[in-house]
Coordinates of C-alpha atoms in Angstrom, one line a residue:
M1 CA 53.5 167.6 123.6
E2 CA 54.6 164.2 125.1
P3 CA 56.7 161.9 123.0
S4 CA 55.5 158.6 122.0
R5 CA 56.2 155.6 123.9
G6 CA 58.3 154.2 121.1
G7 CA 60.3 157.3 121.1
K8 CA 60.7 157.1 124.9
S9 CA 61.9 153.2 124.4
R10 CA 64.4 154.1 121.8
F11 CA 65.7 157.0 123.9
T12 CA 66.1 154.8 127.0
Q13 CA 68.0 152.2 124.9
L14 CA 70.3 154.9 123.7
L15 CA 71.1 156.3 127.1
A16 CA 71.8 152.6 128.4
K17 CA 74.1 151.9 125.6
V18 CA 76.0 155.2 126.1
A19 CA 76.2 154.2 129.9
R20 CA 77.6 150.8 129.0
L21 CA 80.2 152.3 126.7
I22 CA 81.4 154.8 129.3
V23 CA 81.7 152.0 132.0
M24 CA 83.8 149.9 129.5
D25 CA 85.9 152.8 128.8
Q26 CA 86.5 153.3 132.5
R27 CA 87.3 149.8 133.1
Q28 CA 89.9 149.6 130.1
R29 CA 91.6 152.8 131.6
K30 CA 92.0 151.2 134.8
D31 CA 93.3 147.9 133.1
P32 CA 94.1 148.3 129.6
A33 CA 94.4 144.5 129.2
E34 CA 90.9 143.9 130.4
G35 CA 88.5 143.0 127.5
R36 CA 91.4 142.7 125.1
T37 CA 91.4 139.7 122.7
R38 CA 94.3 138.0 121.1
K39 CA 93.4 139.7 117.7
D40 CA 93.6 142.9 119.6
F41 CA 97.1 142.3 120.9
S42 CA 100.1 143.8 118.8
P43 CA 103.3 142.3 119.7
P44 CA 106.5 144.5 119.8
R45 CA 108.0 144.7 116.4
W46 CA 111.6 145.4 117.7
A47 CA 113.9 143.1 119.7
K48 CA 114.3 143.5 123.3
P49 CA 115.8 141.7 126.3
A50 CA 113.5 139.9 128.8
P51 CA 113.3 141.1 131.5
L52 CA 113.9 144.6 130.3
G53 CA 116.2 145.6 133.1
Y54 CA 118.7 142.9 132.0
G55 CA 121.0 145.2 130.0
Q56 CA 121.5 147.4 132.9
A57 CA 122.1 144.6 135.4
A58 CA 124.7 143.2 132.9
D59 CA 126.5 146.6 132.9
A60 CA 126.6 146.6 136.6
A61 CA 128.1 143.0 136.7
H62 CA 130.7 143.5 133.9
F63 CA 131.8 147.0 134.3
I64 CA 131.5 147.5 138.2
S65 CA 131.7 144.0 140.0
A66 CA 133.9 142.2 137.7
P67 CA 136.9 144.8 137.6
L68 CA 136.6 145.0 141.5
L69 CA 136.7 141.1 141.9
A70 CA 139.4 140.9 139.5
S71 CA 141.5 143.4 141.4
T72 CA 140.9 141.4 144.4
S73 CA 142.2 138.3 142.8
V74 CA 145.5 140.3 141.9
V75 CA 145.8 141.5 145.5
L76 CA 145.4 138.1 146.9
I77 CA 147.9 136.7 144.5
G78 CA 150.6 139.1 145.7
V79 CA 149.7 138.3 149.5
I80 CA 150.0 134.5 148.9
T81 CA 153.2 134.9 146.9
S82 CA 154.9 136.9 149.5
T83 CA 153.8 135.0 152.6
S84 CA 153.3 131.4 151.1
A85 CA 154.3 129.8 154.7
S86 CA 151.1 131.0 156.1
F87 CA 149.0 129.0 153.9
R88 CA 148.1 125.4 153.6
W89 CA 147.9 125.1 149.8
P90 CA 149.5 128.1 148.5
G91 CA 150.2 126.6 145.0
P92 CA 146.4 125.4 144.4
A93 CA 145.3 128.9 145.8
L94 CA 147.5 130.9 143.4
L95 CA 146.3 128.7 140.5
A96 CA 142.6 129.4 141.4
M97 CA 143.2 133.1 141.8
S98 CA 145.0 133.5 138.6
L99 CA 142.2 131.7 136.7
A100 CA 139.6 133.8 138.5
A101 CA 141.5 137.1 137.5
A102 CA 141.7 135.9 133.8
S103 CA 138.1 134.8 133.7
L104 CA 136.9 138.0 135.2
V105 CA 138.9 140.1 132.8
G106 CA 137.5 138.0 130.0
S107 CA 134.0 138.9 131.3
I108 CA 134.8 142.6 131.0
Q109 CA 135.9 142.1 127.4
Y110 CA 132.9 140.3 126.3
G111 CA 130.7 142.6 128.2
F112 CA 132.2 145.6 126.4
H113 CA 131.8 144.1 123.0
A114 CA 128.4 143.0 123.7
R115 CA 127.3 146.5 125.0
T116 CA 127.9 147.9 121.7
L117 CA 125.2 146.0 120.2
L118 CA 122.4 146.6 122.5
Y119 CA 120.4 149.7 121.9
S120 CA 116.7 151.1 121.8
V121 CA 114.4 152.6 119.3
N122 CA 114.9 155.9 120.8
D123 CA 118.7 155.7 120.3
L124 CA 118.3 154.9 116.7
E125 CA 115.8 157.9 116.3
E126 CA 118.1 160.1 118.1
W127 CA 121.2 159.4 116.2
W128 CA 119.6 159.2 112.7
G129 CA 117.1 162.0 113.0
H130 CA 113.2 161.7 112.6
E131 CA 113.1 161.9 108.8
D132 CA 115.9 159.2 108.1
F133 CA 114.5 157.2 111.0
A134 CA 111.1 157.2 109.3
K135 CA 112.4 156.5 106.0
W136 CA 114.5 153.5 106.9
T137 CA 112.4 152.1 109.9
E138 CA 112.1 148.7 108.3
T139 CA 115.7 148.3 107.6
L140 CA 116.8 149.7 110.8
R141 CA 114.5 147.2 112.6
D142 CA 116.1 144.3 110.7
R143 CA 119.6 145.6 111.7
Q144 CA 118.6 146.1 115.3
R145 CA 117.3 142.5 115.4
A146 CA 120.6 141.2 114.0
H147 CA 122.5 143.2 116.6
F148 CA 120.4 142.0 119.4
H149 CA 121.0 138.4 118.3
E150 CA 124.8 139.1 118.4
W151 CA 124.3 140.7 121.7
Q152 CA 122.6 137.7 123.1
V153 CA 125.5 135.5 122.1
K154 CA 128.4 137.9 123.4
I155 CA 126.4 138.4 126.8
N156 CA 126.0 134.9 127.4
R157 CA 129.8 134.5 127.2
A158 CA 130.2 137.3 129.4
V159 CA 127.8 136.0 131.9
T160 CA 129.5 132.4 131.7
T161 CA 133.1 133.9 132.3
Y162 CA 131.8 136.1 135.1
N163 CA 130.2 133.2 137.0
V164 CA 133.1 131.1 136.3
G165 CA 135.5 133.8 137.6
I166 CA 133.5 134.2 140.8
T167 CA 133.6 130.3 141.4
L168 CA 137.2 130.3 140.9
L169 CA 137.8 133.2 143.1
G170 CA 135.8 131.5 145.8
A171 CA 137.8 128.4 145.5
G172 CA 140.9 130.5 145.9
V173 CA 139.6 132.0 149.0
A174 CA 138.6 128.7 150.5
L175 CA 142.2 127.2 149.9
S176 CA 143.7 130.4 151.4
V177 CA 141.8 130.7 154.6
A178 CA 142.3 126.8 155.3
P179 CA 144.7 126.6 158.2
P180 CA 148.4 125.9 157.8
V181 CA 149.8 122.7 159.1
S182 CA 151.3 124.6 162.1
A183 CA 147.9 125.9 163.2
H184 CA 146.3 124.2 166.2
G185 CA 143.3 124.7 168.5
L186 CA 140.8 127.4 168.2
N187 CA 142.7 129.0 165.3
A188 CA 142.7 125.8 163.1
I189 CA 139.0 125.3 164.0
T190 CA 137.8 128.7 163.1
R191 CA 139.8 128.7 159.9
W192 CA 138.4 125.2 159.0
V193 CA 134.9 126.6 159.5
A194 CA 135.5 129.7 157.3
A195 CA 137.1 127.5 154.6
S196 CA 134.0 125.3 154.7
A197 CA 131.5 128.3 154.6
V198 CA 133.4 129.7 151.6
A199 CA 133.6 126.3 149.9
A200 CA 129.8 125.8 150.3
G201 CA 129.1 129.2 148.8
T202 CA 131.5 128.4 145.9
L203 CA 129.6 125.2 145.4
G204 CA 126.3 127.0 145.3
E205 CA 127.8 129.5 142.6
L206 CA 129.1 126.6 140.7
G207 CA 125.6 125.0 140.7
W208 CA 124.1 128.2 139.5
T209 CA 126.4 128.5 136.8
V210 CA 125.8 125.2 135.4
A211 CA 122.0 125.1 135.9
A212 CA 121.2 128.8 135.0
P213 CA 119.6 129.0 131.6
R214 CA 121.6 130.9 128.8
K215 CA 118.8 132.0 126.5
F216 CA 116.8 135.1 126.7
S217 CA 113.5 135.7 124.8
L218 CA 113.5 137.5 121.6
A219 CA 110.3 139.6 121.0
V220 CA 110.3 139.4 117.1
F221 CA 107.2 138.4 115.3
R222 CA 107.2 140.1 112.0
H223 CA 109.9 140.0 109.5
S224 CA 110.3 142.5 106.8
S225 CA 112.3 142.3 103.5
G226 CA 115.9 143.3 104.0
R227 CA 117.0 146.5 102.1
A228 CA 120.5 147.9 101.7
L229 CA 121.1 150.7 103.9
K230 CA 124.1 152.8 103.5
E231 CA 125.9 154.5 106.4
R232 CA 125.6 158.1 106.8

């Protein structure tokens, strides 16, 4: 027995609808953002650095680079002090190196205190346990936002002192490689070229320090009422 034409039409429409749904599902799997409206978008409820790798980059700068640069400044201070006659401006060079070492050490300190305030949701759940984390999620989220704001303030100070330290170190190196008064000929020329190159790089770093923005986006859209949370 053959189905009616109306039944065939409804069956064909149903198949076409299923096919469209399959195609849309495949497209969304390839690109989840495709077909998503603003109402469908759910912003993250936890504070996060932007870009996400900024925390790791800051660790590398303040806990690896800064100590090495600070120790370099101290070594150069000893060299200039012991052989000041070989330098054109030993006094200004020593001043720049000393300030550079102090600034870089300050960067390490600020970076250390800032690092204690940056943590992820997984860190909270690991330390608190799944049950307590689920119970105190809203309060932990408020605390994480507050700590993230403090991290922003302190990491900005660490970045500023780091950049200032690099600038001062560059100035000290430029003053150190300048030829002494007794230098002549090719030796004097090459040392002036070296000093000029270091000075140019130092000015570039100074421009970056002054012009670079010191604000980071804070992805917080929903605010919950604060609740007292006792330490475990």
